[in-house]
Coordinates of C-alpha atoms in Angstrom, one line a residue:
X1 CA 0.0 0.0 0.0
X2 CA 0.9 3.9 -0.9
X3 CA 2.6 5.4 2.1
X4 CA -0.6 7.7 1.7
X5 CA -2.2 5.2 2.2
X6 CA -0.8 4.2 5.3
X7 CA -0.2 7.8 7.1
X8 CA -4.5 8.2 6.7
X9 CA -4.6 5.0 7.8
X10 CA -2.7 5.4 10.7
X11 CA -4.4 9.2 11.8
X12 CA -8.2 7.2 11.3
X13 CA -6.7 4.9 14.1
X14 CA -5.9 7.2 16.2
X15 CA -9.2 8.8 15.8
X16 CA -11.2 5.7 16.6
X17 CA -8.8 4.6 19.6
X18 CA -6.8 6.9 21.1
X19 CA -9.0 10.1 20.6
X20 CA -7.4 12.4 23.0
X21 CA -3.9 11.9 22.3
X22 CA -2.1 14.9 22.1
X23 CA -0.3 16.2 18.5
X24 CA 3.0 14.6 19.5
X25 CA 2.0 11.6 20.1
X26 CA -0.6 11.7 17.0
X27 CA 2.1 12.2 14.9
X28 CA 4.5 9.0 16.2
X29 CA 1.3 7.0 15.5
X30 CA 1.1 8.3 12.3
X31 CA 4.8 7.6 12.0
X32 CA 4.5 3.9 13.7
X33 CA 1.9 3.6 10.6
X34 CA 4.4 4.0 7.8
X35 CA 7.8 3.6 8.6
X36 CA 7.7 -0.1 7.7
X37 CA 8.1 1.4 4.2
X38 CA 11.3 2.5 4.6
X39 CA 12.7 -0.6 3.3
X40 CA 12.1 1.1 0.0
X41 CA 15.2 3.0 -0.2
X42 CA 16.7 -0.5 -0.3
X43 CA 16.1 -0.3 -4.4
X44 CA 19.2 2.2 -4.1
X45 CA 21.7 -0.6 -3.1
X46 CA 20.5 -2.2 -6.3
X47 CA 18.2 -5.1 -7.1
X48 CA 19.4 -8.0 -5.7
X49 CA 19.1 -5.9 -2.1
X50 CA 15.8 -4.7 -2.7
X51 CA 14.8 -8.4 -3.9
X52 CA 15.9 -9.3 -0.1
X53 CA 15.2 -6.0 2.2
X54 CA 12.0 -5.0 0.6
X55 CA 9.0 -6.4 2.4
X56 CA 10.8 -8.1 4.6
X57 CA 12.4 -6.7 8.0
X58 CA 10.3 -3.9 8.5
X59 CA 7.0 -6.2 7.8
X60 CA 7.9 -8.8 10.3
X61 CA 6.2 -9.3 13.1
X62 CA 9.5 -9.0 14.9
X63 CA 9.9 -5.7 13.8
X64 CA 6.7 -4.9 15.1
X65 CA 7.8 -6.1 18.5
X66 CA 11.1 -4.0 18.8
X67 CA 9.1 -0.9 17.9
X68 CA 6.1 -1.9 20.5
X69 CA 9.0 -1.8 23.4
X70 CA 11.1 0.8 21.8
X71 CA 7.9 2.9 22.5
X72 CA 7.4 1.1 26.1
X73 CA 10.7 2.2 26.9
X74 CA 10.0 5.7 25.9
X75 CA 6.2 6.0 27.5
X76 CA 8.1 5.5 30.9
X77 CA 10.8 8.3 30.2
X78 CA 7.9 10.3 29.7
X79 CA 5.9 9.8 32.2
X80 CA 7.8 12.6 34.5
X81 CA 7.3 14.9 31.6
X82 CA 4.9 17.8 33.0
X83 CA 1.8 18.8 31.3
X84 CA 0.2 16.6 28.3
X85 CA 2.7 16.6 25.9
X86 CA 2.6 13.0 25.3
X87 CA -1.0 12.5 26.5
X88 CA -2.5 9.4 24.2
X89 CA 1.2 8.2 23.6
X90 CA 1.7 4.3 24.5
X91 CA 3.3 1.0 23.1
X92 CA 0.1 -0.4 22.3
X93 CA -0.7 2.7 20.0
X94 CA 2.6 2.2 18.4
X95 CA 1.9 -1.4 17.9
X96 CA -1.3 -1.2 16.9
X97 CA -0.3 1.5 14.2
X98 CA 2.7 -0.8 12.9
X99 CA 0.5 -4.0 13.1
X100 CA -2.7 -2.2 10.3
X101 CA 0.0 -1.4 8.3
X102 CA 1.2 -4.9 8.1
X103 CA -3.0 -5.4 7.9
X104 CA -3.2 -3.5 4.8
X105 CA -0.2 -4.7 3.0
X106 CA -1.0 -8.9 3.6
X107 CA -4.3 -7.8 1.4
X108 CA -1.9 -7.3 -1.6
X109 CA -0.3 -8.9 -4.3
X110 CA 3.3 -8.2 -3.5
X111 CA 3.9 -10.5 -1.1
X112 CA 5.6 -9.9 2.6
X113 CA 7.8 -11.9 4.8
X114 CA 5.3 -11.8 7.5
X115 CA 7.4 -14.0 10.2
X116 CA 10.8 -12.7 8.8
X117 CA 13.8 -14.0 10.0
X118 CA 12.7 -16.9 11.1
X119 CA 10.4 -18.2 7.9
X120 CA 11.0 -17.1 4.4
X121 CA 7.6 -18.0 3.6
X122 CA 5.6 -14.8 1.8
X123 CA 2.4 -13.9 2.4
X124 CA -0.3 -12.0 0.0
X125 CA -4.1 -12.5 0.2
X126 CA -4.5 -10.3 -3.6
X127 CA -7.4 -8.5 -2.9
X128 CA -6.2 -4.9 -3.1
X129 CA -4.3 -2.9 -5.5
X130 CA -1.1 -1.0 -3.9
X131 CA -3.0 2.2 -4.7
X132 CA -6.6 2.1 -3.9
X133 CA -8.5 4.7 -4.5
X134 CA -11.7 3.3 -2.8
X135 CA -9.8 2.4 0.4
X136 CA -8.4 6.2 0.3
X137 CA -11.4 7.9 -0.4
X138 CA -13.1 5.6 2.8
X139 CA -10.5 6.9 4.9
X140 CA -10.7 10.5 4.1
X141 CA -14.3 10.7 4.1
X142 CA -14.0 8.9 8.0
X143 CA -11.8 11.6 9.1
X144 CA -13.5 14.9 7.1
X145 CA -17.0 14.3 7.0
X146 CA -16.9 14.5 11.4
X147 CA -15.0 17.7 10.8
X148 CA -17.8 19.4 8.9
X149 CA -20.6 17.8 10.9
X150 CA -18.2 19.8 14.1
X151 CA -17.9 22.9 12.2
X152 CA -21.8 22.8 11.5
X153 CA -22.7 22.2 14.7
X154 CA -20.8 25.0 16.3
X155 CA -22.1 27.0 13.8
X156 CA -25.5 26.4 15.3
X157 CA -24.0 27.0 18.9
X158 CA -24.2 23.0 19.4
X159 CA -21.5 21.5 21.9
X160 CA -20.1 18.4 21.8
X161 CA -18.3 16.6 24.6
X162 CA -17.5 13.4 22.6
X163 CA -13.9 13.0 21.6
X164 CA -12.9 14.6 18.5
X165 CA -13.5 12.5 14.7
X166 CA -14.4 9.3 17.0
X167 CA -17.4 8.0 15.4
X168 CA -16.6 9.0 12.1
X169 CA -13.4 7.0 11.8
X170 CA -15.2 4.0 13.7
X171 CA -17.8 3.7 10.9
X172 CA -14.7 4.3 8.8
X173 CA -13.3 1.5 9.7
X174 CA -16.2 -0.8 9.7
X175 CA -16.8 -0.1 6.0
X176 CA -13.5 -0.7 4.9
X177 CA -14.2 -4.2 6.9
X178 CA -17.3 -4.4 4.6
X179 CA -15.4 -3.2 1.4
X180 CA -12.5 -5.8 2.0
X181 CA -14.9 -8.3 2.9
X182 CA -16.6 -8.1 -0.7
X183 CA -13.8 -7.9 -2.4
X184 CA -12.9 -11.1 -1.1
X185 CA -15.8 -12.7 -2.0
X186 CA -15.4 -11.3 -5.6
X187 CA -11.8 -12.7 -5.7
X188 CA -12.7 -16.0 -4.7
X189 CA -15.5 -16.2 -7.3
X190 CA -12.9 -15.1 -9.9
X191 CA -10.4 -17.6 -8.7
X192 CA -12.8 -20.6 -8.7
X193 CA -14.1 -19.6 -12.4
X194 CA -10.3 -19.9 -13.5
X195 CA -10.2 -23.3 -11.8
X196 CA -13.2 -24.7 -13.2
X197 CA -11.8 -24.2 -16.9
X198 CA -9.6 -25.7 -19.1
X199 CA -7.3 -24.1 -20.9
X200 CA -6.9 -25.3 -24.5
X201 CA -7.6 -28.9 -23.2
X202 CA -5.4 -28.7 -19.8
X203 CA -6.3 -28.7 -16.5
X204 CA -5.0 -25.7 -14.6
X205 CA -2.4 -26.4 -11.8
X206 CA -3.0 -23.1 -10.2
X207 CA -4.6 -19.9 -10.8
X208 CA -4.2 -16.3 -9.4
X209 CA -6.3 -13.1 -9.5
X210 CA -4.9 -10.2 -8.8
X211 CA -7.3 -6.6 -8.5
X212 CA -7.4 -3.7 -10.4
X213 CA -5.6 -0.2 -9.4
X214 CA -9.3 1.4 -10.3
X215 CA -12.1 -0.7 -10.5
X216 CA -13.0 -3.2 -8.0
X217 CA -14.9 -5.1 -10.3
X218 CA -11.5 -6.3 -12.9
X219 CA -9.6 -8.8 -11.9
X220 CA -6.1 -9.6 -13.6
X221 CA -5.5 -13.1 -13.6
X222 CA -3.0 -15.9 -14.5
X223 CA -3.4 -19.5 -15.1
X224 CA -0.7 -22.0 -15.3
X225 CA -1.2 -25.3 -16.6
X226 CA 1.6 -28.3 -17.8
X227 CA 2.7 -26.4 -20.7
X228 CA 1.5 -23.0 -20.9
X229 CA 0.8 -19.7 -18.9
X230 CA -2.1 -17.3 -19.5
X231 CA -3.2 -13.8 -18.9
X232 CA -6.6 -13.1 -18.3
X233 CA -8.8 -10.2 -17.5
X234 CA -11.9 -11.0 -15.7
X235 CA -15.1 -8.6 -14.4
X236 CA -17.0 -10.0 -11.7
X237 CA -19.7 -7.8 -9.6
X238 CA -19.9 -10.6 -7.1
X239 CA -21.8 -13.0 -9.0
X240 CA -20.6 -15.7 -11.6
X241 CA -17.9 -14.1 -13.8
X242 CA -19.7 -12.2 -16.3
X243 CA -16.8 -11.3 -18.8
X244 CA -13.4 -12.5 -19.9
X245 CA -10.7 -10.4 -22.2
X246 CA -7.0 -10.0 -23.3
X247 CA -6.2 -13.8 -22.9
X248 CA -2.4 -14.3 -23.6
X249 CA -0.9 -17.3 -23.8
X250 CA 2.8 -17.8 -23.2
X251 CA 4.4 -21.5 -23.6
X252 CA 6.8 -22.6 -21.5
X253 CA 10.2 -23.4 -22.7
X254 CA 11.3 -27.0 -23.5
X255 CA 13.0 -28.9 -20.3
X256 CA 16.6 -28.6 -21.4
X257 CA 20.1 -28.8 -20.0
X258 CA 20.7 -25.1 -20.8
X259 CA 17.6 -24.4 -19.2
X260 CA 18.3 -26.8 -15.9
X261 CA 21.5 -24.9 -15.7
X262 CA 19.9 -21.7 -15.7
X263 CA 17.1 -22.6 -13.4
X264 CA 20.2 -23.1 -10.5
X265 CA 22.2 -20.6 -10.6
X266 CA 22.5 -18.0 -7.6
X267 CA 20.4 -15.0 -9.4
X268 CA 17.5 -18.0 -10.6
X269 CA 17.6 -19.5 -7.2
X270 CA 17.0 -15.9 -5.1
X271 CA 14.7 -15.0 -7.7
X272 CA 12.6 -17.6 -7.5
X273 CA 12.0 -17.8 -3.8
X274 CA 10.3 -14.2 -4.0
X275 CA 8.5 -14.5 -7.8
X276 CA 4.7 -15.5 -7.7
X277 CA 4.5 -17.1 -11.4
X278 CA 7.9 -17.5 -12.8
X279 CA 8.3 -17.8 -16.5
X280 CA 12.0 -18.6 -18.3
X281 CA 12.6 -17.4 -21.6
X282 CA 15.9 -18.7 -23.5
X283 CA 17.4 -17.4 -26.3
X284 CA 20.2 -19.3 -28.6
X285 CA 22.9 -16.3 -29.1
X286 CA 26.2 -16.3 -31.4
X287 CA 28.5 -17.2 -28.6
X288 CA 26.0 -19.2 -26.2
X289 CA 22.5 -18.8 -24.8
X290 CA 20.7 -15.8 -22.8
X291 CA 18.3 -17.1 -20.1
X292 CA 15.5 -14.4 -18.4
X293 CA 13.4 -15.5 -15.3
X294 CA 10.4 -13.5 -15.2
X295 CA 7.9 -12.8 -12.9
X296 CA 4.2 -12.5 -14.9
X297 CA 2.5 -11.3 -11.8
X298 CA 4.2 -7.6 -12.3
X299 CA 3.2 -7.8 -15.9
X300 CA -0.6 -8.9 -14.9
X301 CA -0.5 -6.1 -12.5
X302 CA 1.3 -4.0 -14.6
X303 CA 3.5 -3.3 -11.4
X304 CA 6.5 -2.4 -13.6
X305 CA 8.3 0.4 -11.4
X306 CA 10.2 -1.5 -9.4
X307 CA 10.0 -5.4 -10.9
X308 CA 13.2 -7.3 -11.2
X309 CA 14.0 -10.3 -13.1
X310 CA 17.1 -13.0 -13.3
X311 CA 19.4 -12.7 -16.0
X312 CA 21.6 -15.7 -16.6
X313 CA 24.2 -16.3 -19.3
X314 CA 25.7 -19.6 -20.5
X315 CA 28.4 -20.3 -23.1
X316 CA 28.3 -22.9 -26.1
X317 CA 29.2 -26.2 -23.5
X318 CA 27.0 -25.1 -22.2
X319 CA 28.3 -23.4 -18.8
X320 CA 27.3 -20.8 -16.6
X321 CA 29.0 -17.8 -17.4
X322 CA 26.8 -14.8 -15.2
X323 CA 24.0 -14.8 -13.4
X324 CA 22.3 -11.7 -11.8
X325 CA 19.4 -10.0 -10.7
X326 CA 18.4 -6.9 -13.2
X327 CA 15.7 -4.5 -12.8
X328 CA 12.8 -4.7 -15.5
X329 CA 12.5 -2.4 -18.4
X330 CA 9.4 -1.2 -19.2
X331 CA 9.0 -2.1 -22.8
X332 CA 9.9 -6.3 -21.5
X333 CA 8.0 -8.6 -22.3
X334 CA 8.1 -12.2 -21.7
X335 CA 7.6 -14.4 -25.1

């Protein structure tokens, strides 16, 4: 999710639990809510550190836990602090803050190392884009629409004594619980339809729908079977799939010594750990054979900023010769 995202996130919490917390500490909850994105800078060490910083530590639960008693640690230095400068501030506000992050980001397709360092396993649930503009506009109605009911009130010369944006973010909240809820059901409809199918007379091994940046209705979807891979655009309202587009169909590439050697070296090995539908392309070239390891779910999501694939080269023997992790042009595509 959009650090956007996150930070309006993270001041609609506060609103809902921690109401009366002063501006400090408002704005290290609002700061609990996105630092885990800081891993982001990790594309400037190149792409074989992003491919094993980003998502990772700072979307642990462990990271969670050193910030929950980083901020325990600090809640008792100031407790001797006169006044209510730090009114509201606590570790369970920072750990609540750093947990919905962590919430919002399992919903996506880019997968996270949720129990990083002890599990490499990635999780992603693929029900909401990285920029939702649904979610957002949720959130910011939660927090502005109490702000004009206040300033009509006192306009009026009505008082309130209730906490400041309370309601309003509660009812936030429960609609983005009713909003992610649907779109689960939706994906799971779209998931089963791709199941139920063959594709050109093969059953599908597995099958992956991933949402649209704008409509919650599209689905962009993938289905592998023994010999092929396919892109597939699906609209579901939360019904049977009512409408199917853009199929591409991609063959895998012949099981070959060139391509076994590939498939092990160090860039194809890291690579494929993270990617969610692998596809190898290989290429006979004058003085040997070029190998790319793809991951389709960045084209399907046309998540093409930051995407990264394996780039392996092998002589005429054939031998390995290179292998490393490259970040994807734009204008890639796999064949």
């Amino acid at each position: 999710m959009d650090p956007l995202t996150h930070g309006v996130a993270s001041f609609a919490l506060q609103r809902a639990l921690f109401p009366r917390a002063s501006w400090r500490s408002v704005i290290a909850i609002v700061v609990a809510g996105v630092i885990a994105d800081v891993d982001w800078f990790s594309a400037s060490l190149g792409p074989a550190e992003f491919l094993r910083w980003h998502r990772t530590t700072t979307h642990s639960v462990t990271f969670i836990l050193l910030l929950a008693v980083a901020a325990f640690f600090f809640s008792l230095k100031t407790r001797n602090v006169a006044g209510d400068m730090w009114q509201g501030f606590s570790w369970m506000a920072v750990g609540l803050a750093a947990s919905f992050h962590l919430a919002l980001d399992v919903f996506q397709a880019d997968s996270i190392g949720l129990f990083w360092p002890f599990s490499q396993r990635r999780f992603a649930l693929d029900l909401l884009a990285n920029l939702d503009p649904w979610l957002l506009a949720i959130l910011v109605a939660a927090i502005l629409f109490p702000e004009l009911f206040r300033l009509v009130g006192e306009e009026i010369g009505a008082r309130n004594k209730r906490p400041r944006g309370r309601n309003g973010a509660i009812i936030g909240f429960a609609c983005i619980a009713l909003y992610i809820g649907y779109r689960a059901v939706v994906h799971g409809n779209a998931v089963a339809a791709l199941e139920a199918h063959t594709v050109a007379g093969e059953i599908p091994r597995r099958a992956a729908a991933f949402p649209d940046s704008t409509s919650p209705f599209l689905w962009h979807s993938i289905v592998e079977t023994e010999s092929t891979i396919d892109l597939v655009t699906l609209r579901s309202t939360g019904g049977e799939v009512t409408d199917a587009t853009g199929v591409t169909t991609l063959h895998k590439p012949e099981p070959s010594p060139v391509l076994s050697i590939a498939q092990n070296s160090p860039a194809a090995i890291a690579f494929v750990k993270f990617a969610r539908f692998p596809k190898a392309t290989v290429v006979k070239e004058t003085e040997g054979y070029s190998v790319e390891i793809q991951d389709l779910k960045d084209q399907a999501t046309e998540e093409k900023g930051r995407a990264i694939f394996a780039d392996i080269t092998l002589d005429k023997n054939p031998q390995l010769v290179s292998s490393e992790l490259q970040w994807q042009k734009s204008s890639s595509n796999p064949h």
